[in-house]
Short mmCIF file of C-alpha atoms and ligand atoms in Angstrom, two decimals:
data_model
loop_
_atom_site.label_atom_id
_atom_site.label_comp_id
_atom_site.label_asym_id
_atom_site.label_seq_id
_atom_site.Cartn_x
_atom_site.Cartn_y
_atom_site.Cartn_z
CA UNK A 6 44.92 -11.80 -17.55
CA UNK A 7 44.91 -8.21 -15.81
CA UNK A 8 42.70 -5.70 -16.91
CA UNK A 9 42.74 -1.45 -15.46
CA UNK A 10 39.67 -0.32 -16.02
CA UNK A 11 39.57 3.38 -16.11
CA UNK A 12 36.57 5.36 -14.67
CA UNK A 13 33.85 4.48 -12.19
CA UNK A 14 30.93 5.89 -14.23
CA UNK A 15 28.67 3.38 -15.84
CA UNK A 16 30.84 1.38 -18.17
CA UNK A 17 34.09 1.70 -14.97
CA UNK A 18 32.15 -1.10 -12.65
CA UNK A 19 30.07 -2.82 -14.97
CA UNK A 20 33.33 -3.67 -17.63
CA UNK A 21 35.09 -5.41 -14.17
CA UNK A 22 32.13 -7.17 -13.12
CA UNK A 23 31.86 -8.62 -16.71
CA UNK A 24 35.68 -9.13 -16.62
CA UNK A 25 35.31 -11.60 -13.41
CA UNK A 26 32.81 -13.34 -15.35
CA UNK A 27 35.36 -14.39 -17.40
CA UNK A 28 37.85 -15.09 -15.22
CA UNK A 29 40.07 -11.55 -15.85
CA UNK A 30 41.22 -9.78 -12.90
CA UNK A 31 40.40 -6.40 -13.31
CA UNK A 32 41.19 -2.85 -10.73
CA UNK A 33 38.89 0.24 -11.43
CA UNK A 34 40.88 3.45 -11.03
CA UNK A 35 38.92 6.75 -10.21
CA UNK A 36 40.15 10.03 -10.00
CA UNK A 37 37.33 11.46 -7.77
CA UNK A 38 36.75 9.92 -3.94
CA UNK A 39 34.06 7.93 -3.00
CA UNK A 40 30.94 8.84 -5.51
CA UNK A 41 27.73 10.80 -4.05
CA UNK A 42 24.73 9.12 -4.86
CA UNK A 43 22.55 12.10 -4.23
CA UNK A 44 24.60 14.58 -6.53
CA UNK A 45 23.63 15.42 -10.10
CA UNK A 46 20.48 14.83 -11.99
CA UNK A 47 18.17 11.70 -13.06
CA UNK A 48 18.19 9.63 -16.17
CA UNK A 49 16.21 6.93 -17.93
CA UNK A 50 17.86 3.54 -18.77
CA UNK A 51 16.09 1.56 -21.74
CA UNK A 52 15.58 -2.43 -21.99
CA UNK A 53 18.91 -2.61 -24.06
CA UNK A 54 20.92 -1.33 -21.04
CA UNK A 55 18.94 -3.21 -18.52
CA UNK A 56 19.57 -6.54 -20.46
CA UNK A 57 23.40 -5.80 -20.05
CA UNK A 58 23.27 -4.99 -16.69
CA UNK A 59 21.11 -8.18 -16.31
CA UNK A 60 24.44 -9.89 -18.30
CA UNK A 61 26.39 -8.72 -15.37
CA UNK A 62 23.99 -9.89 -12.81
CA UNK A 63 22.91 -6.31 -11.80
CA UNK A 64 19.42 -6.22 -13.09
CA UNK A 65 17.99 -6.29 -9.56
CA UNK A 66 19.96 -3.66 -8.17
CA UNK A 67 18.85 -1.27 -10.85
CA UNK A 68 15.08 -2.13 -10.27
CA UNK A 69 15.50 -1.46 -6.71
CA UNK A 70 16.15 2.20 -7.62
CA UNK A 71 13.94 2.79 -11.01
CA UNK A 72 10.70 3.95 -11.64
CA UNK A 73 9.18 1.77 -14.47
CA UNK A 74 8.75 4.24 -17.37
CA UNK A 75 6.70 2.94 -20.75
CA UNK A 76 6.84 6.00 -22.90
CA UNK A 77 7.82 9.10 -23.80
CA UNK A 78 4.84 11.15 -24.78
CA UNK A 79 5.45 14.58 -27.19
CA UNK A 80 3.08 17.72 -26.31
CA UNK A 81 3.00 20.47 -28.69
CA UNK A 82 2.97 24.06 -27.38
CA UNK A 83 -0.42 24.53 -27.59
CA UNK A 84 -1.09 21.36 -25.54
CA UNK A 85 -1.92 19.23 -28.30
CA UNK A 86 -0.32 15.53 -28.11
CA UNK A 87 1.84 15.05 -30.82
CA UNK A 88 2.72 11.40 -30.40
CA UNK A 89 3.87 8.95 -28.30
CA UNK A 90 7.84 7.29 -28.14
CA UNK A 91 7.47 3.87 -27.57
CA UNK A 92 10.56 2.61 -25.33
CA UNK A 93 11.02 -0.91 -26.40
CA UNK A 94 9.50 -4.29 -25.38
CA UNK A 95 10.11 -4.37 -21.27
CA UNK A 96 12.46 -7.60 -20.73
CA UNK A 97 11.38 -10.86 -20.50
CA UNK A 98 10.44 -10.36 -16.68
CA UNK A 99 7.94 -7.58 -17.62
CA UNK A 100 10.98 -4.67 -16.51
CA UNK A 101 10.37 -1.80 -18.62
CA UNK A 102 12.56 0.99 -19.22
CA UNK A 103 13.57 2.78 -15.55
CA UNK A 104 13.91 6.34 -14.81
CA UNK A 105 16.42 6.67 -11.85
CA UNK A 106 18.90 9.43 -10.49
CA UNK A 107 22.68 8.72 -12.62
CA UNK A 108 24.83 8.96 -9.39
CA UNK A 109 22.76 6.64 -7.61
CA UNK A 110 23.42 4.01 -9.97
CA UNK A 111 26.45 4.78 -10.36
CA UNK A 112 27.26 4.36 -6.95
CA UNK A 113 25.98 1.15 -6.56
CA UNK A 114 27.81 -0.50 -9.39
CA UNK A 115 30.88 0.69 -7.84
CA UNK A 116 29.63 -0.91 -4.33
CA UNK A 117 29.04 -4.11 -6.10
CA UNK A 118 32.19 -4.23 -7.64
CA UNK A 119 33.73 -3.66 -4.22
CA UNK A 120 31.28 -6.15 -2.87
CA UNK A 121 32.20 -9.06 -5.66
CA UNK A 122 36.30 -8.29 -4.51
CA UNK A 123 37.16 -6.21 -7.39
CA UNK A 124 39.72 -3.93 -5.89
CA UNK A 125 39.02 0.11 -6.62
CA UNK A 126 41.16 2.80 -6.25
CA UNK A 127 39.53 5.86 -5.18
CA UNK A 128 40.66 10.10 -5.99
CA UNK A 129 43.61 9.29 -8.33
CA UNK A 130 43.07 9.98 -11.96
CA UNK A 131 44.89 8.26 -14.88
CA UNK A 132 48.02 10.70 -16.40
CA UNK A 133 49.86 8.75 -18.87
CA UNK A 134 49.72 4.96 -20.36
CA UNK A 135 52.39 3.06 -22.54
CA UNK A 136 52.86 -0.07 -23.98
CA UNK A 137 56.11 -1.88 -22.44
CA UNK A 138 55.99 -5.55 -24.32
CA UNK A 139 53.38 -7.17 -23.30
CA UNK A 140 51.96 -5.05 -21.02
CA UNK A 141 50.48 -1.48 -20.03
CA UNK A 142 51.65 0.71 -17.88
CA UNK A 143 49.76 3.60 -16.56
CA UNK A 144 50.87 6.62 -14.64
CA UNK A 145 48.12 7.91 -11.94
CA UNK A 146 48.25 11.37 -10.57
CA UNK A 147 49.38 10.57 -7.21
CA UNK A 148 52.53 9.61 -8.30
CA UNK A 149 51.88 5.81 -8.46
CA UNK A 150 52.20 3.42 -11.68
CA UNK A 151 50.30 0.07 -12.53
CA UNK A 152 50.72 -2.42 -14.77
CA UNK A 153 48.14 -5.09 -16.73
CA UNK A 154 47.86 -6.66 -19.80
CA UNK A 155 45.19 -4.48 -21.32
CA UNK A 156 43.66 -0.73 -19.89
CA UNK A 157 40.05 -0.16 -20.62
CA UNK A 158 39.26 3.98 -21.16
CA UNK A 159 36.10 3.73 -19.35
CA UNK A 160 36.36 7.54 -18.91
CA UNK A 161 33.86 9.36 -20.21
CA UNK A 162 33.15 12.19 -23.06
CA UNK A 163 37.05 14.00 -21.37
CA UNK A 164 38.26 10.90 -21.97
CA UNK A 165 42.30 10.69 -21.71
CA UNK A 166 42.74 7.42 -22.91
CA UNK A 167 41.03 8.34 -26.03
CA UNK A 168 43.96 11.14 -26.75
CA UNK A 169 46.20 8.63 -25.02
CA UNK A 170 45.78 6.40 -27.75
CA UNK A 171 45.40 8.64 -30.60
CA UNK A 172 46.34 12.17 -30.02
CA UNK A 173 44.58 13.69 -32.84
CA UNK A 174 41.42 12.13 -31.45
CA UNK A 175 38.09 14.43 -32.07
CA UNK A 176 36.97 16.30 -28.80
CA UNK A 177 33.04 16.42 -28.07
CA UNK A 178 31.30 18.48 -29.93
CA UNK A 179 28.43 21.66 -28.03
CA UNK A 180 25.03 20.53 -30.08
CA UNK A 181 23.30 23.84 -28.83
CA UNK A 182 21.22 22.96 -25.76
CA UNK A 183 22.11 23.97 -22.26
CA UNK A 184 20.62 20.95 -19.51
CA UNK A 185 19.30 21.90 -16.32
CA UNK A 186 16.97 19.64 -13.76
CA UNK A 187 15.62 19.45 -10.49
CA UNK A 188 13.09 17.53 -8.64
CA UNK A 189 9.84 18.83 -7.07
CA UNK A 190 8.89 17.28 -3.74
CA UNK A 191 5.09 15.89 -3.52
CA UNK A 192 4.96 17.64 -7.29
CA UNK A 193 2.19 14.88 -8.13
CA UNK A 194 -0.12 16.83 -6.36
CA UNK A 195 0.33 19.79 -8.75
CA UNK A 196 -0.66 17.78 -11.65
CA UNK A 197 -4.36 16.75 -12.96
CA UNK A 198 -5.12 14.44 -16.10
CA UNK A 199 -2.22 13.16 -18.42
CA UNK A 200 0.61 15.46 -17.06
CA UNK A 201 -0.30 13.20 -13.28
CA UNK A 202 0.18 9.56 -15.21
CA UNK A 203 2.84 7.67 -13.90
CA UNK A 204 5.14 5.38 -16.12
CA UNK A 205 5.86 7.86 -18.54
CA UNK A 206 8.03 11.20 -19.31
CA UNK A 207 5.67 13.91 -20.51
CA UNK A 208 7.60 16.50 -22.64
CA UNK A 209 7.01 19.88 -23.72
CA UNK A 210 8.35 21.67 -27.04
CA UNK A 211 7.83 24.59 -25.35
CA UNK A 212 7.86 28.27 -27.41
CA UNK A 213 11.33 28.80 -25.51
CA UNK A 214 12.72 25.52 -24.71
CA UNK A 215 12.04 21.63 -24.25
CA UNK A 216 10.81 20.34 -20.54
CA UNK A 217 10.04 16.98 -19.44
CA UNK A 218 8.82 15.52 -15.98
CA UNK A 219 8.30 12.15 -14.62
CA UNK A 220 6.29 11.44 -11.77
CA UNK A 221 7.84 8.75 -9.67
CA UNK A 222 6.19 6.69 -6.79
CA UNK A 223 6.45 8.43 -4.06
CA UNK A 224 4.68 11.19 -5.61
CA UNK A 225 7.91 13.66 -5.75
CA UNK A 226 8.19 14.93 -9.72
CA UNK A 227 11.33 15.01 -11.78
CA UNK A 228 12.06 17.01 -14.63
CA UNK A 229 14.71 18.86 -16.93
CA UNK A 230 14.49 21.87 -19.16
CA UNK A 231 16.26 21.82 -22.40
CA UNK A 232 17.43 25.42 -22.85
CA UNK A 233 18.77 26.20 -26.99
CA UNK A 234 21.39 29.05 -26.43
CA UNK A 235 24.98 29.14 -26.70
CA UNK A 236 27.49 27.48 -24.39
CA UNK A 237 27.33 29.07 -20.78
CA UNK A 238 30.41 29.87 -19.64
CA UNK A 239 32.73 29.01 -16.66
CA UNK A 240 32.14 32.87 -15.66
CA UNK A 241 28.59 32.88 -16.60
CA UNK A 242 28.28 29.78 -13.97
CA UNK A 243 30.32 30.70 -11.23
CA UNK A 244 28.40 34.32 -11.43
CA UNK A 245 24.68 32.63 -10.83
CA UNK A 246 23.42 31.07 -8.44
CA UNK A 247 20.83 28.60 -8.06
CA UNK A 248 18.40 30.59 -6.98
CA UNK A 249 18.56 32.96 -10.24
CA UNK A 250 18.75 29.57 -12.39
CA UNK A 251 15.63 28.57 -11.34
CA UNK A 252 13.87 32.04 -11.90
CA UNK A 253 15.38 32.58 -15.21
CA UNK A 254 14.02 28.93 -16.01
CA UNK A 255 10.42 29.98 -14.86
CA UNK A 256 10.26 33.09 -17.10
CA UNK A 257 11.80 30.92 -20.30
CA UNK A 258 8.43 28.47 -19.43
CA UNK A 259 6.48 31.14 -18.53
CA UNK A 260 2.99 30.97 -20.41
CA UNK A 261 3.87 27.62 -21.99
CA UNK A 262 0.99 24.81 -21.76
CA UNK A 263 1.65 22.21 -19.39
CA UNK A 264 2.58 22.12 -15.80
CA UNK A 265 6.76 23.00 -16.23
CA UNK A 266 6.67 26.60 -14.51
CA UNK A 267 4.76 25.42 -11.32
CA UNK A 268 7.14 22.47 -10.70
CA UNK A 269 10.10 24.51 -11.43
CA UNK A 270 9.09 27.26 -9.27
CA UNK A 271 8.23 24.67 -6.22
CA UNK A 272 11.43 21.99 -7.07
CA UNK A 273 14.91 22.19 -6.43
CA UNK A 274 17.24 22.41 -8.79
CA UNK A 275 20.05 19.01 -9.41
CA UNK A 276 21.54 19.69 -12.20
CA UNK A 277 22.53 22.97 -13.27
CA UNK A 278 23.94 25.00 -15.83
CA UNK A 279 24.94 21.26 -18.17
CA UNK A 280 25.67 22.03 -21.56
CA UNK A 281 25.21 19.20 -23.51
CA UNK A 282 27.86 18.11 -25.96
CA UNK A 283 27.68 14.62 -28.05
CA UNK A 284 30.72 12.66 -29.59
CA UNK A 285 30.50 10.42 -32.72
CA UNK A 286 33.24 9.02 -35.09
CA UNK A 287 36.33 8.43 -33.44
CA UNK A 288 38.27 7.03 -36.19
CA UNK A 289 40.31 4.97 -33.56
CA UNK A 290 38.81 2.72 -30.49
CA UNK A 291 42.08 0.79 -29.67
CA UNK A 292 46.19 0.54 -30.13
CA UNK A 293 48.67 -1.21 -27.89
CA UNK A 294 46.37 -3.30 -25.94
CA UNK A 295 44.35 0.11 -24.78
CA UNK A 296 40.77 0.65 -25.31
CA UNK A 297 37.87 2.91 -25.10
CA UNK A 298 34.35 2.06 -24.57
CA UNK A 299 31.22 3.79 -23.45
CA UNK A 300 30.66 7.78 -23.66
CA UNK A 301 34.90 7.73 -24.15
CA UNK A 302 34.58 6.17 -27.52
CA UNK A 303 30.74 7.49 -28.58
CA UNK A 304 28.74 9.77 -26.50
CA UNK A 305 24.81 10.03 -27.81
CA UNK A 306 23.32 13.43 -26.92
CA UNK A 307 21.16 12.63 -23.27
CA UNK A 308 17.94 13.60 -25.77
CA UNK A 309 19.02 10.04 -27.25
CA UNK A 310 18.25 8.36 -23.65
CA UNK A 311 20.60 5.68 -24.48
CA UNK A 312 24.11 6.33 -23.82
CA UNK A 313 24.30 4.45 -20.37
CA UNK A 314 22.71 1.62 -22.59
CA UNK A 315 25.37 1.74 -24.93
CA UNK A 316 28.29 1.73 -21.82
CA UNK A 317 26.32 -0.89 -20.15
CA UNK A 318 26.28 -3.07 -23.74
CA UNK A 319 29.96 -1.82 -24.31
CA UNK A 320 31.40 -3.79 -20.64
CA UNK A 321 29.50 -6.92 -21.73
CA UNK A 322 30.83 -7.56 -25.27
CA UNK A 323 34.50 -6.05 -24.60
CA UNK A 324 34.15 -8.47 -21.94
CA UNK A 325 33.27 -11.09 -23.74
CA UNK A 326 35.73 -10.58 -26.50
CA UNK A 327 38.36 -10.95 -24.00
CA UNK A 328 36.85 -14.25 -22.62
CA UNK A 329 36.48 -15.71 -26.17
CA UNK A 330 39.67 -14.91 -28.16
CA UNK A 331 43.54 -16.50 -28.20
CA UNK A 332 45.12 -13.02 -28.19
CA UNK A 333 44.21 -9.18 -26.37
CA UNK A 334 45.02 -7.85 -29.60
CA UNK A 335 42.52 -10.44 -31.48
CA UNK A 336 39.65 -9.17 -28.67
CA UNK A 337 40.35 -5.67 -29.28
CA UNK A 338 39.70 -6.10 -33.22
CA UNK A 339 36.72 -8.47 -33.13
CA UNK A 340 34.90 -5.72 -30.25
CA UNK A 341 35.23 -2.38 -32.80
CA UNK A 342 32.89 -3.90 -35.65
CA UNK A 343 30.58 -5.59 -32.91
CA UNK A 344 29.58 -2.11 -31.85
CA UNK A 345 30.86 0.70 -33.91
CA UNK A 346 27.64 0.82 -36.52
CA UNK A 347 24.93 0.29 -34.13
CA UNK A 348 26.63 3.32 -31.32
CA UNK A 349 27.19 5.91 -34.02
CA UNK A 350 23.61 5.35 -35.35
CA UNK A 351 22.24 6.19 -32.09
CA UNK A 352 24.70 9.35 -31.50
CA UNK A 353 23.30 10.51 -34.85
CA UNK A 354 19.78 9.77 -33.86
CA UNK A 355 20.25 11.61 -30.41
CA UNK A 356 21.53 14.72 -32.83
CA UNK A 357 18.86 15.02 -34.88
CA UNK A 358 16.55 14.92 -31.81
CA UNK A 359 18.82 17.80 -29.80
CA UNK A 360 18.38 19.52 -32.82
CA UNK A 361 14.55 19.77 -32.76
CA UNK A 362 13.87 20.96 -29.14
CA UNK A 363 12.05 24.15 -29.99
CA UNK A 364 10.86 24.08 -33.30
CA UNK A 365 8.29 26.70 -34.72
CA UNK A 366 4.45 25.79 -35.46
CA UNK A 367 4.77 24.35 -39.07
CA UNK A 368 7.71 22.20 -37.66
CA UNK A 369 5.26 21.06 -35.15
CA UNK A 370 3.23 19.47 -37.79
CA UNK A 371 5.59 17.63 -39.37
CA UNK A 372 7.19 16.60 -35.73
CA UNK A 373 3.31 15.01 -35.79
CA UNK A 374 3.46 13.19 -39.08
CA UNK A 375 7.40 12.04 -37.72
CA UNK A 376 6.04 10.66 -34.16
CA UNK A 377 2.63 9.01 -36.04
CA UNK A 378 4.56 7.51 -38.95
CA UNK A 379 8.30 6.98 -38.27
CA UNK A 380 9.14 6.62 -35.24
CA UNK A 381 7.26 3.80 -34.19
CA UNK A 382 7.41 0.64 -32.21
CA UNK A 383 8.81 -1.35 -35.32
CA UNK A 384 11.00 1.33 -36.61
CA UNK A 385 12.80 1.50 -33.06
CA UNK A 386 13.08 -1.96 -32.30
CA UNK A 387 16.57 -1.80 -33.28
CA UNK A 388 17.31 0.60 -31.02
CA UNK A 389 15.46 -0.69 -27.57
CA UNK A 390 15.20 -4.57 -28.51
CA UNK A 391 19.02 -5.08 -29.01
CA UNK A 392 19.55 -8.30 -26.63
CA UNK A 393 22.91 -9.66 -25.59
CA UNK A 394 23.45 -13.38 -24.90
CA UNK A 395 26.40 -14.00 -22.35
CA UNK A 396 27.04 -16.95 -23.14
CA UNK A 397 27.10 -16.75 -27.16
CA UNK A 398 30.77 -17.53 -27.92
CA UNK A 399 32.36 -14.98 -29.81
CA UNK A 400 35.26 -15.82 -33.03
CA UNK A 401 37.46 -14.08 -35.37
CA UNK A 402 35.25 -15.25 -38.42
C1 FAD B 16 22.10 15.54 -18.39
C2 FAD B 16 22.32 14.17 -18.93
C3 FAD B 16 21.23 13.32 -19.10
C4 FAD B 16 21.43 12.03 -19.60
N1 FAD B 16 20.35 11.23 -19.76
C5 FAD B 16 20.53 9.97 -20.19
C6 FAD B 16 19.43 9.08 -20.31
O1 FAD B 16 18.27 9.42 -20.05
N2 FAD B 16 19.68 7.80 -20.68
C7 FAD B 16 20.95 7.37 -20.96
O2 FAD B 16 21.12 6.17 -21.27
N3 FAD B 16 22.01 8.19 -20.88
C8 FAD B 16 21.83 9.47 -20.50
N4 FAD B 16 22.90 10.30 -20.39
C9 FAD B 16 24.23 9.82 -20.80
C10 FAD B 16 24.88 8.92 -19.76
O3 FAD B 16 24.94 9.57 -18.51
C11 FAD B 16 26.27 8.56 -20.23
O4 FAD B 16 26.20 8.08 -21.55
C12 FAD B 16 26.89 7.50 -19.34
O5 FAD B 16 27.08 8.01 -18.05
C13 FAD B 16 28.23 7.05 -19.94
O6 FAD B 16 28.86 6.17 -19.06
P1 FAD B 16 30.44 6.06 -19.03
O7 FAD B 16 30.76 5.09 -17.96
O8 FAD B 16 30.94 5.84 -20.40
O9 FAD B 16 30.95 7.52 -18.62
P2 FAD B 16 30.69 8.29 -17.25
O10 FAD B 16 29.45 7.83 -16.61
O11 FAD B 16 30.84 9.73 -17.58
O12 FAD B 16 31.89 7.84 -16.31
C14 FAD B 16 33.22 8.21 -16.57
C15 FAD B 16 34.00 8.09 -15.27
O13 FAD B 16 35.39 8.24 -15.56
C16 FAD B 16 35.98 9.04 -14.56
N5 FAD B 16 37.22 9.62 -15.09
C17 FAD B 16 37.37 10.61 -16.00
N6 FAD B 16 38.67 10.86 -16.20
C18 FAD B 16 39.36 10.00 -15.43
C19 FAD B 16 40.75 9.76 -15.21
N7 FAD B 16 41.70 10.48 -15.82
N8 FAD B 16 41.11 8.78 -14.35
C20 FAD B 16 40.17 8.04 -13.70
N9 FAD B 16 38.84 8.24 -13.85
C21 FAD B 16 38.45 9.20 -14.72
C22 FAD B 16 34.90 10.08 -14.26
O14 FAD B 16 35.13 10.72 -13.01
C23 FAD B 16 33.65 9.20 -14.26
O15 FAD B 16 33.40 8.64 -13.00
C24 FAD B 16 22.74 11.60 -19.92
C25 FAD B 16 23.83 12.45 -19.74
C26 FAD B 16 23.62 13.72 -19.27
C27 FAD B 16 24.82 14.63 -19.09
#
């Protein structure tokens, strides 16, 4: 069997790297060159991702470039803790959740996919797809076509194959919050008492807007401001620079407890000017042996902290579908139910959480009574202690 995998984000590499564990021969195609791993901002991958990328063998490469992170904890604006957000058990090898920069995983799945022989083609997009009998074919934009028995939409929250295989497919949807982070060089040693604890993001609901730092080991301090306002614009953007980012972020934290002004006035900004859209029910995941999977089929708001979870646990069951069943068809059917509850249960989880980022002082309160009585180790486990067995055989019934 032939697979095109479309997209070398975090599903792209990870999907043909699961393929070739079960004996598919799968190509990546992606439309940009040769991936940055120092561009764009930092994220936090829970134990539910980490136990697919262990699936895939990969566990080790993401551990060489996390920080361990244990918990999220919630600071009210007057500096009083509101609670603390377990992340799930760590795996079985005591690796707990890990905060690392996107691109540079990124990058290094695609590597190792290179590295285990599965071909990549780099800076041409996919333009079109159709079924021809048995097969795909797929139109790039430099001109070229290719042709496999099944094309994976591995292409994120844009994602063509999505409209490719149902045109009236729902776009993502603007939930409010504008993303913007940086990175403060040797920030540790602007931070004293709980805001200097490693192994845990510290966030703010700050009278303005929601901030959160981590410091990592080498003492350097990551962070990101959540800023509510309305969509900034392509002319807004291209009229600001940097500089003026980070000043207008510094008066929005301005006065607010906690240490988010200092490290944004002494950091450098990564990611700039994001806003932050989420994706839920799309009503169809496959036709004519195409498929999407990972922020192309179900995007969680990045408030969630789990959508690189859910691409990562996407490539290992699609995967094994296609080991397991007689038929393409057959795979595509049994994957939808095997993850269409549990991924649109965490997009709307990662809504209602965008939707609290700056909530006034009686909201606060009951934000206390949420994080004390709901949203506790037990009540997440779901979420965070979701394990995937390769080798569990999967069938029709
Ligand atoms: C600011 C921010 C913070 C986040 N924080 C977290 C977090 O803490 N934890 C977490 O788990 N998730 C987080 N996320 C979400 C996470 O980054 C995504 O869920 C994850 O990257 C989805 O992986 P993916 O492979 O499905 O898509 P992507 O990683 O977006 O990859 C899609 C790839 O497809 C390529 N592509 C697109 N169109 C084409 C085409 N026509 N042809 C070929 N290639 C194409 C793109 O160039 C890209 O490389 C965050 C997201 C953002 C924006």
């Amino acid at each position: 069997m032939k697979a095109l995998v479309i997209g070398a984000g975090v599903a792209g590499p990870l999907t043909a790297m699961a393929l070739q564990r079960a004996g598919v021969d799968a190509t990546v195609i992606e439309r940009h060159d040769h991936p940055d791993p120092e561009a764009g901002s930092w994220f936090c991958i829970s134990p539910n991702g980490l136990d697919a990328l262990d699936a895939v063998g990969t566990l080790d490469l993401a551990r060489d470039l996390g920080s361990p992170t244990r918990r999220n904890v919630l600071v009210g604006a007057t500096g009083r803790e509101l609670g603390t957000l377990p992340l799930g058990a760590p795996l079985a090898n005591d690796t707990p959740a890990l905060t690392m920069k996107r691109s540079r995983l990124t990058a290094t799945l695609a590597h190792e996919a290179e590295e285990r022989g599965i071909r990549t083609l780099w800076g041409a997009g996919l333009a079109d797809a159709h079924r021809e009998g048995d097969h795909v074919v797929a139109a790039l934009t430099d001109g070229t076509t290719h042709t496999a028995d099944v094309l994976i939409g591995a292409d994120g929250v844009n994602s063509p194959t999505r409209r490719l295989i149902d045109p009236s497919a729902p776009e993502a949807r603007y939930v409010g919050l504008t993303n913007f982070g940086g990175v403060t060089p040797g920030g540790a040693a602007l931070l004293s008492g709980p805001d200097a604890e490693p192994e845990q993001w510290r966030m703010v609901f700050g009278r303005r807007a929601f901030f959160g730092h981590h410091v990592v080991p080498n003492g350097d301090v990551v962070w990101f401001v959540n800023w509510p306002r309305p969509l900034i614009s392509p002319g807004e953007r291209a009229a600001t620079t940097h500089e003026q980012w980070r000043e207008q972020l510094v008066d929005l934290m301005d006065g607010d407890t906690g240490p988010a002004a200092a490290l944004i006035e002494a950091g450098t900004l990564d990611l700039v000017a994001d806003n932050t859209h989420d994706l839920g029910h799309v009503p169809v995941w496959h036709r004519d042996r195409m498929v999407v999977i990972g922020d192309a089929a179900h995007a969680p708001a990045p408030s969630s902290g789990q959508g690189a979870s859910m691409a990562a646990e996407d490539a290992v069951v699609l995967a094994q579908c296609l080991r397991d069943l007689p038929s393409i068809d057959e795979a595509l059917a049994a994957y939808e139910p095997r993850r269409r509850a549990r991924v649109e249960r965490i997009v709307k989880a990662g809504a209602r959480s965008s939707s609290t980022k700056s909530p006034g002082p009686l909201q606060q309160q009951l934000l206390r009574a949420v994080f004390r009585f709901a949203v506790t180790e037990k009540n997440t486990a779901w979420m965070y202690d979701h394990r995937i067995t390769w080798e569990d055989r999967v069938s029709v019934r």
